[in-house]
mmCIF file of C-alpha atoms in Angstrom:
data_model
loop_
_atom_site.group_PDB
_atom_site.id
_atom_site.type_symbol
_atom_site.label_atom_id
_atom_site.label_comp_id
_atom_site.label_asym_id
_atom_site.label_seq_id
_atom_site.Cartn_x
_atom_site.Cartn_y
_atom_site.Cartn_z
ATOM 1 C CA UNK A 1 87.074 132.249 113.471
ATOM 2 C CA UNK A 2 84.746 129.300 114.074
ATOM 3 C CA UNK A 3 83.402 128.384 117.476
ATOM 4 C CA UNK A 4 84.360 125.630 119.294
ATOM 5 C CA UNK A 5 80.593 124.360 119.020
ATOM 6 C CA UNK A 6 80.454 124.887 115.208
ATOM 7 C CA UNK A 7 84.013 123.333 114.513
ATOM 8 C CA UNK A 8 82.917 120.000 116.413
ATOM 9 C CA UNK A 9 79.810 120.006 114.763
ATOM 10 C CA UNK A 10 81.526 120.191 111.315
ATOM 11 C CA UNK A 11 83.706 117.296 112.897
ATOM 12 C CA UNK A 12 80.959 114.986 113.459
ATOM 13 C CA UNK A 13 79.177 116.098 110.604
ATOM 14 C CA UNK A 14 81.696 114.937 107.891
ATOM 15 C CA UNK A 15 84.813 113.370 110.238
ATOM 16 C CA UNK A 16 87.155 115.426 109.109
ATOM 17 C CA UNK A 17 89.335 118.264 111.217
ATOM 18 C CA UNK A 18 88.578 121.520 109.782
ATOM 19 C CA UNK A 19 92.355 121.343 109.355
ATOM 20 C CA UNK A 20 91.740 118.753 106.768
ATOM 21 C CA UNK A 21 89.427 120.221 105.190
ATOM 22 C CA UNK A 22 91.105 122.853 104.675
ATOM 23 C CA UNK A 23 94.067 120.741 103.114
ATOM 24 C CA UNK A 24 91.742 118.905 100.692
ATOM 25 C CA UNK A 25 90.699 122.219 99.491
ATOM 26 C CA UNK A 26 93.795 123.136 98.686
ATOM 27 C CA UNK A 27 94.443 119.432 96.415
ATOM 28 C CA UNK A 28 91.370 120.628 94.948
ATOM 29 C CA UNK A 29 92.823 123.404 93.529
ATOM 30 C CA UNK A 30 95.860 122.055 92.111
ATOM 31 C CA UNK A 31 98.320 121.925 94.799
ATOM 32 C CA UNK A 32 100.871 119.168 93.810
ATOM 33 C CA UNK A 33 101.880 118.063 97.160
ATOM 34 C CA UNK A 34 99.699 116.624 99.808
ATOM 35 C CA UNK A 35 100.621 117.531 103.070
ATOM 36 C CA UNK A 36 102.400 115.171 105.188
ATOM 37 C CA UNK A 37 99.305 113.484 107.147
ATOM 38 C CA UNK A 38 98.515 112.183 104.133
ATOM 39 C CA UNK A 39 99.727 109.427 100.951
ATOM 40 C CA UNK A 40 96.645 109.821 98.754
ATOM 41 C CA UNK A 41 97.433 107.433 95.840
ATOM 42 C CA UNK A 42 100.273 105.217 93.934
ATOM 43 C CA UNK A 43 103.509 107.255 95.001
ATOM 44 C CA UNK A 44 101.988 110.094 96.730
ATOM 45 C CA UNK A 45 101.213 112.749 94.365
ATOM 46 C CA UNK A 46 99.878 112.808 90.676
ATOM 47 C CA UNK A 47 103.770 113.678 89.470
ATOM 48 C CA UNK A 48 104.486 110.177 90.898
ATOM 49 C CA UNK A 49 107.636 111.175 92.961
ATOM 50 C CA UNK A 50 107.919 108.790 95.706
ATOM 51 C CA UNK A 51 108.699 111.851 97.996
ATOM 52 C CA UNK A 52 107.247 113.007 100.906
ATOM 53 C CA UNK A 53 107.764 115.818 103.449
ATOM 54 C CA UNK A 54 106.857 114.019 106.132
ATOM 55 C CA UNK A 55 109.642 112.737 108.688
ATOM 56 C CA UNK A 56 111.266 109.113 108.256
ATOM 57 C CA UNK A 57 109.422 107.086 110.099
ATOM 58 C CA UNK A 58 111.438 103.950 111.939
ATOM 59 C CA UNK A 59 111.155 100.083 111.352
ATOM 60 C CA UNK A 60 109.066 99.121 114.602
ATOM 61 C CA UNK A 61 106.078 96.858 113.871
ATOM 62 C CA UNK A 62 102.753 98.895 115.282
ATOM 63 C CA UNK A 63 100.470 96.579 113.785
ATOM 64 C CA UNK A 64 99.694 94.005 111.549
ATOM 65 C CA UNK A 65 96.166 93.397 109.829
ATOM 66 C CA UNK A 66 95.574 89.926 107.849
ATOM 67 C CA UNK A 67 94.355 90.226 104.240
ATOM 68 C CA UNK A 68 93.994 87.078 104.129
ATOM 69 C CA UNK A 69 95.974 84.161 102.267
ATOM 70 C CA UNK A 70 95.754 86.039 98.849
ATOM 71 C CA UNK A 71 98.472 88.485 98.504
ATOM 72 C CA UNK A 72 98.737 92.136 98.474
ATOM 73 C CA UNK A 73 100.548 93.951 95.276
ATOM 74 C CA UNK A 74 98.185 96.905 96.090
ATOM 75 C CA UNK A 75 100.165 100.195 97.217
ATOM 76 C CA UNK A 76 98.205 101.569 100.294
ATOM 77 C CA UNK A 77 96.737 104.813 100.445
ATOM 78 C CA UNK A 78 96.801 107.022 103.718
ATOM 79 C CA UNK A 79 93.851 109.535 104.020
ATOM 80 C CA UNK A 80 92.931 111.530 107.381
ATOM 81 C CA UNK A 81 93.887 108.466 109.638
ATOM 82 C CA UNK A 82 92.732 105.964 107.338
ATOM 83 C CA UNK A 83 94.571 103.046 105.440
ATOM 84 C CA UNK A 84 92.835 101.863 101.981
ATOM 85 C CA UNK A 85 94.552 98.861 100.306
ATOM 86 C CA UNK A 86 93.186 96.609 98.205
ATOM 87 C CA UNK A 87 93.974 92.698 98.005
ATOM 88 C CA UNK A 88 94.299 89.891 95.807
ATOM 89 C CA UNK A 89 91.216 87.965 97.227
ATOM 90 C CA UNK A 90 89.391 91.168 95.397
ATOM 91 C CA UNK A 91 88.528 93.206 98.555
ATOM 92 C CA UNK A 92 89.551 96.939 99.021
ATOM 93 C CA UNK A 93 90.068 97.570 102.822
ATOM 94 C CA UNK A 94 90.157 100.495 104.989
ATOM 95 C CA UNK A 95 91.868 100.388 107.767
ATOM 96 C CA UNK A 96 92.024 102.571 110.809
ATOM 97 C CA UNK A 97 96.014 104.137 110.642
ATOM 98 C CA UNK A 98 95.868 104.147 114.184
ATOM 99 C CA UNK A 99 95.336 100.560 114.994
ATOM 100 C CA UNK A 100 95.061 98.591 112.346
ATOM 101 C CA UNK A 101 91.383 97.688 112.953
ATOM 102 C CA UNK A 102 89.138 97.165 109.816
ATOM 103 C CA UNK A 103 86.587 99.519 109.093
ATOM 104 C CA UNK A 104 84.834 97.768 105.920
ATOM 105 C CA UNK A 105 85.899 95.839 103.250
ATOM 106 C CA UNK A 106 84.132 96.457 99.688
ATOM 107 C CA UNK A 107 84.019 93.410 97.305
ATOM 108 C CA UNK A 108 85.147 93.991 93.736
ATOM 109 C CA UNK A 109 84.203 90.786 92.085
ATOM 110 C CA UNK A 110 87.645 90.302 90.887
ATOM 111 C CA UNK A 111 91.312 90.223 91.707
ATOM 112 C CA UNK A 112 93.063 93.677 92.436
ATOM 113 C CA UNK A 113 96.426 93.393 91.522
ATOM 114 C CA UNK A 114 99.159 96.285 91.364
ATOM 115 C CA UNK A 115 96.212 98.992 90.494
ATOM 116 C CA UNK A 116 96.269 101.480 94.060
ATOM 117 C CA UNK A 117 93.837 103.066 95.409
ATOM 118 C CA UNK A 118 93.203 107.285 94.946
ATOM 119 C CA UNK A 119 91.285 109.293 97.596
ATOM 120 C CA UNK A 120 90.042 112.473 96.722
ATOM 121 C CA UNK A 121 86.944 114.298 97.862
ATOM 122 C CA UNK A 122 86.049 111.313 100.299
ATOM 123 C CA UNK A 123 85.855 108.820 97.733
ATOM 124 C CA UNK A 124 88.448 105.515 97.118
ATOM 125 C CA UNK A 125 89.262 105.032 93.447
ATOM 126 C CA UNK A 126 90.716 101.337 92.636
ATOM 127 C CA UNK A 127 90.985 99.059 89.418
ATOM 128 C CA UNK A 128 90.889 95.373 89.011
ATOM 129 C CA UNK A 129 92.107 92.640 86.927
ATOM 130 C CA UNK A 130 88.357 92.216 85.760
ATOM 131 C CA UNK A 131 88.626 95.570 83.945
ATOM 132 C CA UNK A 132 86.199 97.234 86.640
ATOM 133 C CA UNK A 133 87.332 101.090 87.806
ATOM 134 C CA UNK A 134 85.198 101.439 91.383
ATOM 135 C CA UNK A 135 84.506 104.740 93.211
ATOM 136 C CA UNK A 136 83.290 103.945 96.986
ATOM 137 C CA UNK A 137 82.836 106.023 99.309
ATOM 138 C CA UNK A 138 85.948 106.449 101.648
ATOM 139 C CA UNK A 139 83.390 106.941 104.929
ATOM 140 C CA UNK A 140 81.611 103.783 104.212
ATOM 141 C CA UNK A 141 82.482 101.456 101.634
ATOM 142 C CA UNK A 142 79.593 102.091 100.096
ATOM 143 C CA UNK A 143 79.568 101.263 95.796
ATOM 144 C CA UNK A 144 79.410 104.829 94.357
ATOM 145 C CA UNK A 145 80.015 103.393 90.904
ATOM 146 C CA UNK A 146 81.479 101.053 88.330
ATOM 147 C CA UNK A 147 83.427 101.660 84.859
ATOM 148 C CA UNK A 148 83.907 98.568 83.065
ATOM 149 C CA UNK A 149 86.925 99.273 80.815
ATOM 150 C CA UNK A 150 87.637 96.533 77.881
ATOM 151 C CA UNK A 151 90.556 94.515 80.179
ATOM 152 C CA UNK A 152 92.280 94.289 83.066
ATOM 153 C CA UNK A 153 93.401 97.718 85.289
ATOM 154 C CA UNK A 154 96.940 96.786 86.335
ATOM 155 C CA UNK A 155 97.240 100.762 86.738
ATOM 156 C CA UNK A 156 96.149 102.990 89.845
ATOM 157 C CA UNK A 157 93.900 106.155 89.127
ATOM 158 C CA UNK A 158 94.777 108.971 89.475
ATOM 159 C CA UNK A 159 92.516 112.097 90.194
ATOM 160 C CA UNK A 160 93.590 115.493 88.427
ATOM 161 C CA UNK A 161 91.815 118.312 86.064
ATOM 162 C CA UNK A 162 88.606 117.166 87.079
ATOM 163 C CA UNK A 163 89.204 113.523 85.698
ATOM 164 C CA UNK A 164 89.830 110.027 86.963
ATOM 165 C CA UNK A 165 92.411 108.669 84.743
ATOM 166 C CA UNK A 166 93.679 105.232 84.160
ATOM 167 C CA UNK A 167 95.114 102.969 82.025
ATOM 168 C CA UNK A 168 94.077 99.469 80.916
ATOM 169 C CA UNK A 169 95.093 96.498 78.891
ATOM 170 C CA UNK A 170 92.535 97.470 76.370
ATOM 171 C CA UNK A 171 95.222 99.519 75.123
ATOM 172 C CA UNK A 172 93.623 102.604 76.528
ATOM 173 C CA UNK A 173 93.984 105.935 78.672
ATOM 174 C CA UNK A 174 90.647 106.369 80.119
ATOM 175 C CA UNK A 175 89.123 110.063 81.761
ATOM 176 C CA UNK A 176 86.413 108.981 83.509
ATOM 177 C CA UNK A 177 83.933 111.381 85.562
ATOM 178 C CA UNK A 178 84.514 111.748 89.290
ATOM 179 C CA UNK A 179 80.969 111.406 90.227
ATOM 180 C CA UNK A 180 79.164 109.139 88.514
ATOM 181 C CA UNK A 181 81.690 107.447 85.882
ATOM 182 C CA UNK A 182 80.944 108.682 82.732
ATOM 183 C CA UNK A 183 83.053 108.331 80.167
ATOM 184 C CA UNK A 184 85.131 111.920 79.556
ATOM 185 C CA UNK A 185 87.209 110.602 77.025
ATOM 186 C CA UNK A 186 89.479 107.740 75.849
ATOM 187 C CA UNK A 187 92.901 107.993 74.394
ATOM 188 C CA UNK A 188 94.297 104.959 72.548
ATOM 189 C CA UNK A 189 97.874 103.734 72.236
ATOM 190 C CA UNK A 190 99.569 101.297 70.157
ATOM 191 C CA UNK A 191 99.880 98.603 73.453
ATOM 192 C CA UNK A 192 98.323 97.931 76.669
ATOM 193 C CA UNK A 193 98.242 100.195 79.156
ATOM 194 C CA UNK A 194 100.228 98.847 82.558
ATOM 195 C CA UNK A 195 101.669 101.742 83.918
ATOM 196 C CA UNK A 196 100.207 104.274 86.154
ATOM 197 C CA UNK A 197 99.260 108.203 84.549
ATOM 198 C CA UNK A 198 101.228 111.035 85.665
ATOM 199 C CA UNK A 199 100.019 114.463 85.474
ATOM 200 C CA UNK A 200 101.654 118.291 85.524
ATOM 201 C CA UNK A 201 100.533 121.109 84.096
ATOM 202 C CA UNK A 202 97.054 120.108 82.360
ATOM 203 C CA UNK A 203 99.138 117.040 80.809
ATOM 204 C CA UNK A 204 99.032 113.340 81.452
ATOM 205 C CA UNK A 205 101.868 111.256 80.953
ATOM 206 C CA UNK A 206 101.535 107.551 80.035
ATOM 207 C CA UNK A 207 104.027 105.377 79.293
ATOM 208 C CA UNK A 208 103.071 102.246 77.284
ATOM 209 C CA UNK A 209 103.759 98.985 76.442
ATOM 210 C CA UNK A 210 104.408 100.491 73.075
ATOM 211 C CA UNK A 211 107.483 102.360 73.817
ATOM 212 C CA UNK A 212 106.128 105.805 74.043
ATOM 213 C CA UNK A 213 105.708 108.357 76.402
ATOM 214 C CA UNK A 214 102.532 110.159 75.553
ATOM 215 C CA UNK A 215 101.905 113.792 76.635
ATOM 216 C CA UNK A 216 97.796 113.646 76.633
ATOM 217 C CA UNK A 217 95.624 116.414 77.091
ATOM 218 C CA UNK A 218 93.718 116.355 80.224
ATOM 219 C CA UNK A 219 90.906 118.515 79.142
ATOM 220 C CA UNK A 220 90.280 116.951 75.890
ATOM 221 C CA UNK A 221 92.174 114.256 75.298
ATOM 222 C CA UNK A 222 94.126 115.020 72.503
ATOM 223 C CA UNK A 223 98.252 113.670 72.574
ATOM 224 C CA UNK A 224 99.920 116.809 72.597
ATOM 225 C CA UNK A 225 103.719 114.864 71.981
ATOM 226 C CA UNK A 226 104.943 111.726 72.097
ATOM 227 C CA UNK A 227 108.389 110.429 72.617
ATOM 228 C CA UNK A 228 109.813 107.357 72.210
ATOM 229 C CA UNK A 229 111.416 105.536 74.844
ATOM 230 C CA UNK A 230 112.621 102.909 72.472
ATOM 231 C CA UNK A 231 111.497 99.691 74.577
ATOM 232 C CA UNK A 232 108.600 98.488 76.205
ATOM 233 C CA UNK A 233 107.990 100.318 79.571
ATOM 234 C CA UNK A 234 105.944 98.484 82.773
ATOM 235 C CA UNK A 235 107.473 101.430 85.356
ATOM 236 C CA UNK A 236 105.212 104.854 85.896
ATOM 237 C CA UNK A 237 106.809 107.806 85.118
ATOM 238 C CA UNK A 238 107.836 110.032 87.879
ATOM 239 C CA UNK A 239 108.266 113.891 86.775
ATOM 240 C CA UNK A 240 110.392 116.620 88.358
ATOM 241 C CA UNK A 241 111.704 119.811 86.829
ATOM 242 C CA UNK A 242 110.600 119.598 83.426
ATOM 243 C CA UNK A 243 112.167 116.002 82.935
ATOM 244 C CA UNK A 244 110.086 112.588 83.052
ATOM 245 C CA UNK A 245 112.316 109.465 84.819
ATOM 246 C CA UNK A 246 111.734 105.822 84.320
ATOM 247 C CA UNK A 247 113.219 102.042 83.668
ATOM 248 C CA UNK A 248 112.344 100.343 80.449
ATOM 249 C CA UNK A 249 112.311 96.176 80.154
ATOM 250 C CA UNK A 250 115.205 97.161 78.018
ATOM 251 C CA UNK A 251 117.407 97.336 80.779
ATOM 252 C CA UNK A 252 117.599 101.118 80.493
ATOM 253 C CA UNK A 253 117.063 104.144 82.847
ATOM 254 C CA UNK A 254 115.840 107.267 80.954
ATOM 255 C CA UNK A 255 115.673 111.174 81.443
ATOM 256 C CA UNK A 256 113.322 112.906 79.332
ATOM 257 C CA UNK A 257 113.537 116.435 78.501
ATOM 258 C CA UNK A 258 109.861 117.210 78.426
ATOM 259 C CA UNK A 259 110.373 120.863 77.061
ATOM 260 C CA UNK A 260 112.792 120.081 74.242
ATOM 261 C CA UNK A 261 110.884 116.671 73.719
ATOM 262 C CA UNK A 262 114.096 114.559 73.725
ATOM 263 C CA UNK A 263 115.560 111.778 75.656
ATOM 264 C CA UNK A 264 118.268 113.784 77.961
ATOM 265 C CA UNK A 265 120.750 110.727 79.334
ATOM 266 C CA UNK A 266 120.195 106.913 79.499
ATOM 267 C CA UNK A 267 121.280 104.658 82.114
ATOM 268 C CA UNK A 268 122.932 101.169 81.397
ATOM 269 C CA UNK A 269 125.090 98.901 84.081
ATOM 270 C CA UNK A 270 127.905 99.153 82.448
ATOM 271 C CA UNK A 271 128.615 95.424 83.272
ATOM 272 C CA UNK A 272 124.575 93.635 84.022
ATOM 273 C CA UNK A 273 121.689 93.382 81.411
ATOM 274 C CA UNK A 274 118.740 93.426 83.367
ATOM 275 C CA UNK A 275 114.986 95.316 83.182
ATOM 276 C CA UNK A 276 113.521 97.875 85.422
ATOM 277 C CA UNK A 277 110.103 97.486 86.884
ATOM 278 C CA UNK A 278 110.037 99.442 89.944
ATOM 279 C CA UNK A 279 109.023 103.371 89.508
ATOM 280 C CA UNK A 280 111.614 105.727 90.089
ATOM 281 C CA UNK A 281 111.420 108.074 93.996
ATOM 282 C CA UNK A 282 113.127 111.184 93.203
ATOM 283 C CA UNK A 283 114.821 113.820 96.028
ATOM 284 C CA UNK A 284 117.825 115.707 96.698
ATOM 285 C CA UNK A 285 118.873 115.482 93.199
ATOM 286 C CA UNK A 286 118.552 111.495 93.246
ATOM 287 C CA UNK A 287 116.583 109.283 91.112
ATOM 288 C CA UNK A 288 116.169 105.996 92.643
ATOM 289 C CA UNK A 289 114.813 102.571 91.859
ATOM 290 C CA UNK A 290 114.682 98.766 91.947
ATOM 291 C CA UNK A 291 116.265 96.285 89.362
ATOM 292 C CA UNK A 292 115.863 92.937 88.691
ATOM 293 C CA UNK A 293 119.269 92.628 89.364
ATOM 294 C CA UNK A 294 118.442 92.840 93.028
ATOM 295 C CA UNK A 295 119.866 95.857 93.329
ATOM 296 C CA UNK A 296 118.865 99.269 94.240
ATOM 297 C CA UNK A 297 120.300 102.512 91.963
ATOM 298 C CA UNK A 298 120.470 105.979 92.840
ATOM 299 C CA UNK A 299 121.513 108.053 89.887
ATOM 300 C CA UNK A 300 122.398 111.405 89.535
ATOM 301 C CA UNK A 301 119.094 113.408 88.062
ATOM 302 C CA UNK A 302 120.905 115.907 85.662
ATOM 303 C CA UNK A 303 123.564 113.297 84.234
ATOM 304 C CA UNK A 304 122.277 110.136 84.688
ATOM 305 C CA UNK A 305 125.445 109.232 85.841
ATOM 306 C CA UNK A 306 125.418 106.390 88.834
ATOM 307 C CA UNK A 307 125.578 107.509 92.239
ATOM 308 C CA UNK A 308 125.429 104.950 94.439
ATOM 309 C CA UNK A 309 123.949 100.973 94.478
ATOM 310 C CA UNK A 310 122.666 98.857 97.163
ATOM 311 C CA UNK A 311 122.272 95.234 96.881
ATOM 312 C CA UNK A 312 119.384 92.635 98.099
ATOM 313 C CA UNK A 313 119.113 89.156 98.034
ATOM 314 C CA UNK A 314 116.272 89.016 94.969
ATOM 315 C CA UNK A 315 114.595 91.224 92.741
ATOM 316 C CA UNK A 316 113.685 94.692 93.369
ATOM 317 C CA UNK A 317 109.971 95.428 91.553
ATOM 318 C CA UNK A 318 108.994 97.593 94.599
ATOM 319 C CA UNK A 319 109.059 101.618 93.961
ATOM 320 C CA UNK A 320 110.936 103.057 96.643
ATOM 321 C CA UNK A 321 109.604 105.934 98.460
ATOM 322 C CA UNK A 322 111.875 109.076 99.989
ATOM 323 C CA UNK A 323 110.876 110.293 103.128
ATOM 324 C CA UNK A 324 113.271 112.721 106.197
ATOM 325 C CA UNK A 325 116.519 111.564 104.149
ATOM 326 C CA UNK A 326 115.704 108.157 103.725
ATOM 327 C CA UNK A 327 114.607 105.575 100.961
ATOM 328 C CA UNK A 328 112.588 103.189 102.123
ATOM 329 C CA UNK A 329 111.960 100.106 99.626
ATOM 330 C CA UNK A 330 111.073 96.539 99.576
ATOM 331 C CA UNK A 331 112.305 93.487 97.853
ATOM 332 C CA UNK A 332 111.521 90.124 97.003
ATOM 333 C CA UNK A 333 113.502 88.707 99.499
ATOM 334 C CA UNK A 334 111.355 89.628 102.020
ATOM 335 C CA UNK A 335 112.881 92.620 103.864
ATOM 336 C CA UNK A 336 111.683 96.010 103.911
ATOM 337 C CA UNK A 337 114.953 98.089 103.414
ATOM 338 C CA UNK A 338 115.440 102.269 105.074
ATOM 339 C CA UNK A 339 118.779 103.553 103.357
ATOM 340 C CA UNK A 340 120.099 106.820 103.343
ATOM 341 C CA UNK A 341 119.356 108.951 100.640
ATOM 342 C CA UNK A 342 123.097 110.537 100.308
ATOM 343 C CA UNK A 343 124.994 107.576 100.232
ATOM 344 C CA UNK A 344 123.185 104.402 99.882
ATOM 345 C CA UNK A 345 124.346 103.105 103.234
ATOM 346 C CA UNK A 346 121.774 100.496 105.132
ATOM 347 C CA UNK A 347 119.782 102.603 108.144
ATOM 348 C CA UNK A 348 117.746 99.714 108.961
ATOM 349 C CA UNK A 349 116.038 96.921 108.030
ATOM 350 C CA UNK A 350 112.961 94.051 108.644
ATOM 351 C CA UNK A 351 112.403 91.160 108.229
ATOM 352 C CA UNK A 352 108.988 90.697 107.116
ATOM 353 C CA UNK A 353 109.126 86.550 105.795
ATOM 354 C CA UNK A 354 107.464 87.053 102.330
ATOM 355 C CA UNK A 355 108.352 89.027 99.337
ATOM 356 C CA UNK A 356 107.477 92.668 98.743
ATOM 357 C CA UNK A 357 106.587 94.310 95.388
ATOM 358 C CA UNK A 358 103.764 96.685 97.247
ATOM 359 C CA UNK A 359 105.407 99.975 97.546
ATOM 360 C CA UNK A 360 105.486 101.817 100.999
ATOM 361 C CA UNK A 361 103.329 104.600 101.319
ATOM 362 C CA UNK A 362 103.977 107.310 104.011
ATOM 363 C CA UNK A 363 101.915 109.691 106.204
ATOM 364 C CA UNK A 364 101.346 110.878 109.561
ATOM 365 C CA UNK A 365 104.556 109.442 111.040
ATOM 366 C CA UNK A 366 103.478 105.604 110.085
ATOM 367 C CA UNK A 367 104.747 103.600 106.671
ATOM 368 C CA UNK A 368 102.234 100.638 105.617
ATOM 369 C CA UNK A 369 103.532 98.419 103.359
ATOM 370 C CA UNK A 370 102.170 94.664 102.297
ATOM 371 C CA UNK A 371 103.718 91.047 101.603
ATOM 372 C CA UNK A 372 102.757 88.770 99.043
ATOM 373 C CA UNK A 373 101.840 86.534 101.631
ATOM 374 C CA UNK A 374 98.635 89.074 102.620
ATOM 375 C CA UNK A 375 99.643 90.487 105.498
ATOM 376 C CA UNK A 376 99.368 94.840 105.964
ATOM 377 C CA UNK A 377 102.100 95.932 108.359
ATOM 378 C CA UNK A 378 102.560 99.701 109.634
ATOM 379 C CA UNK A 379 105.782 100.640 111.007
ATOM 380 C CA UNK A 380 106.587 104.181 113.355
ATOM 381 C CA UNK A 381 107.480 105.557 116.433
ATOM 382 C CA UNK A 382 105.729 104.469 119.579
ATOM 383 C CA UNK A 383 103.986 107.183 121.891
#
């Protein structure tokens, strides 16, 4: 056991709880689930579920921090008691969890749009619509290093096998070097790159604007399989169980049979046409998303088949994410939805006076979310 002395030393020393550190550790070595203090990246985990162990957090207001008038379609990440977002004005933030108060802001150059940030090993991983990848370091906001990829990064990193990997409109999967941003390896696909990676088992997963889903090859780089999804995709893929889930722009839902390399079941409405942009949460059985129909679907994981719909007043391009029961999910109409996760049935809801398309991102008892209007909101319990 370490001494009281020696475990506030290694406190001060790095500002972490040894209890974190003990946690990272563990994401270090290839645990797939961070624990519930912490959202780490674009839908929690590198399988891109949406899902989170940690309790359902309610609607109260605990703060709100002002990006500024630009816009936020950044997903926040939540990191030992710290909130990094980045913003349309081309600033990634970190903010304390806490309060809301800003720690630093890091200047990008250019507009970050829907690419999230990643923490891992106490550095912040974010793309922007100038093709730049940036590492900074979370404690700071100090520049670790730059990428310059050949177009925009609509995608969010994600850290796995050693790698940073991301996608970009240069048609590209790119495995950068953690530490100084070296080129690893590039994969190239028949389309730009918009979605976001997802990773199991040594394997990356991208889904292009092509109409494949690409098994890739961590350690190498090499496709392993492709499948085709038979229309362009803009959703991530979220994986669970041997199956890969997402929406296509041709107004489909599929489920992916990533052993037998088939599509299992594909969603329609059986009476509206309409495309899918929001990633899919999954839990209890349940994959959910957004439509552009304004809707949001539940459907049944193993079939396919519809379980249950709940309707907004505008478009749904937010992912939802699953947390204590509950799917929590924005919309364009400006409310932040909490439904249950059984049934559909409204729990809650605010009112938050500008469209959402950020997703939430949960940890630690709080749910930050931002507007398109620029303002950062985190909602929980009080005391």
């Amino acid at each position: 056991m370490l001494s009281r002395t020696r475990r506030e030393f290694l406190k001060a020393a790095s500002g972490l709880t040894v209890a974190t550190a003990v946690a990272r550790r563990g994401r270090a070595q290839g645990v797939s689930a961070p624990p519930p203090e912490d959202w780490p990246q674009f839908r929690g985990n590198p399988r891109l579920t949406g899902a989170t162990s940690a309790p359902a957090p309610p609607l109260t207001v605990l703060w709100t921090h002002d990006a500024g008038a630009d816009g936020i379609e950044s997903s926040a990440a939540i990191v030992d008691g710290r909130v990094y977002v980045g913003s349309q004005a081309g600033r990634l933030l970190a903010l304390d969890l806490q309060t809301g108060r800003r720690l630093w802001a890091y200047e990008t150059g250019a507009e970050i749009g829907e690419s999230s940030p990643c923490v891992s090993w106490g550095t912040v991983y974010v793309g922007d619509l100038g093709g730049g990848v940036h590492a900074v370091t979370a404690l700071d906001g100090k520049a670790a290093w730059t990428f310059k990829a050949g177009a925009e990064i609509r995608a969010s990193p994600v850290v796995a096998g050693g790698c940073v990997l991301v996608g970009s409109y240069d048609s590209r999967l790119h495995a950068l070097d953690p530490k100084t941003g070296a080129s690893r390896w590039s994969f190239e696909t028949d389309g730009q790159v918009h979605a976001t990676t997802a990773v199991d088992a040594g394997l990356a997963y991208v889904a292009g604007c092509d109409g494949e889903l690409r098994a890739v090859r961590v350690a190498d780089g090499k496709q392993a399989f492709s499948i085709s999804s038979g229309g362009y995709t803009g959703a991530s893929p979220a994986l669970q169980g041997g199956r890969a889930y997402s929406g296509t722009f041709e107004d489909e839902v599929l489920g992916v049979d990533l052993e037998a390399r088939r599509i299992a079941w594909r969603y329609q409405h059986a009476q509206r046409r309409f495309p899918f942009y929001s990633s899919a949460a999954l839990g209890e059985g349940k994959v959910v998303l957004g439509g552009r129909d304004k809707h949001v679907h539940a459907l049944d994981a193993a079939t396919g088949k519809a379980a249950w719909s709940f309707a907004t007043r505008a478009r749904v391009d937010s992912s939802p994410a699953i947390a204590g029961g509950r799917v929590f999910v924005g919309s364009g109409d400006g409310r932040l939805y909490a439904l249950d996760l059984k049934t559909g049935t409204l729990v809650e809801s605010f009112e938050a006076g500008a469209g959402i398309t950020a997703s939430p991102a949960i940890a630690a008892g709080r749910l930050v979310v931002g507007t398109v209007d620029g303002q950062l909101r985190c909602f929980g319990g009080r005391g």
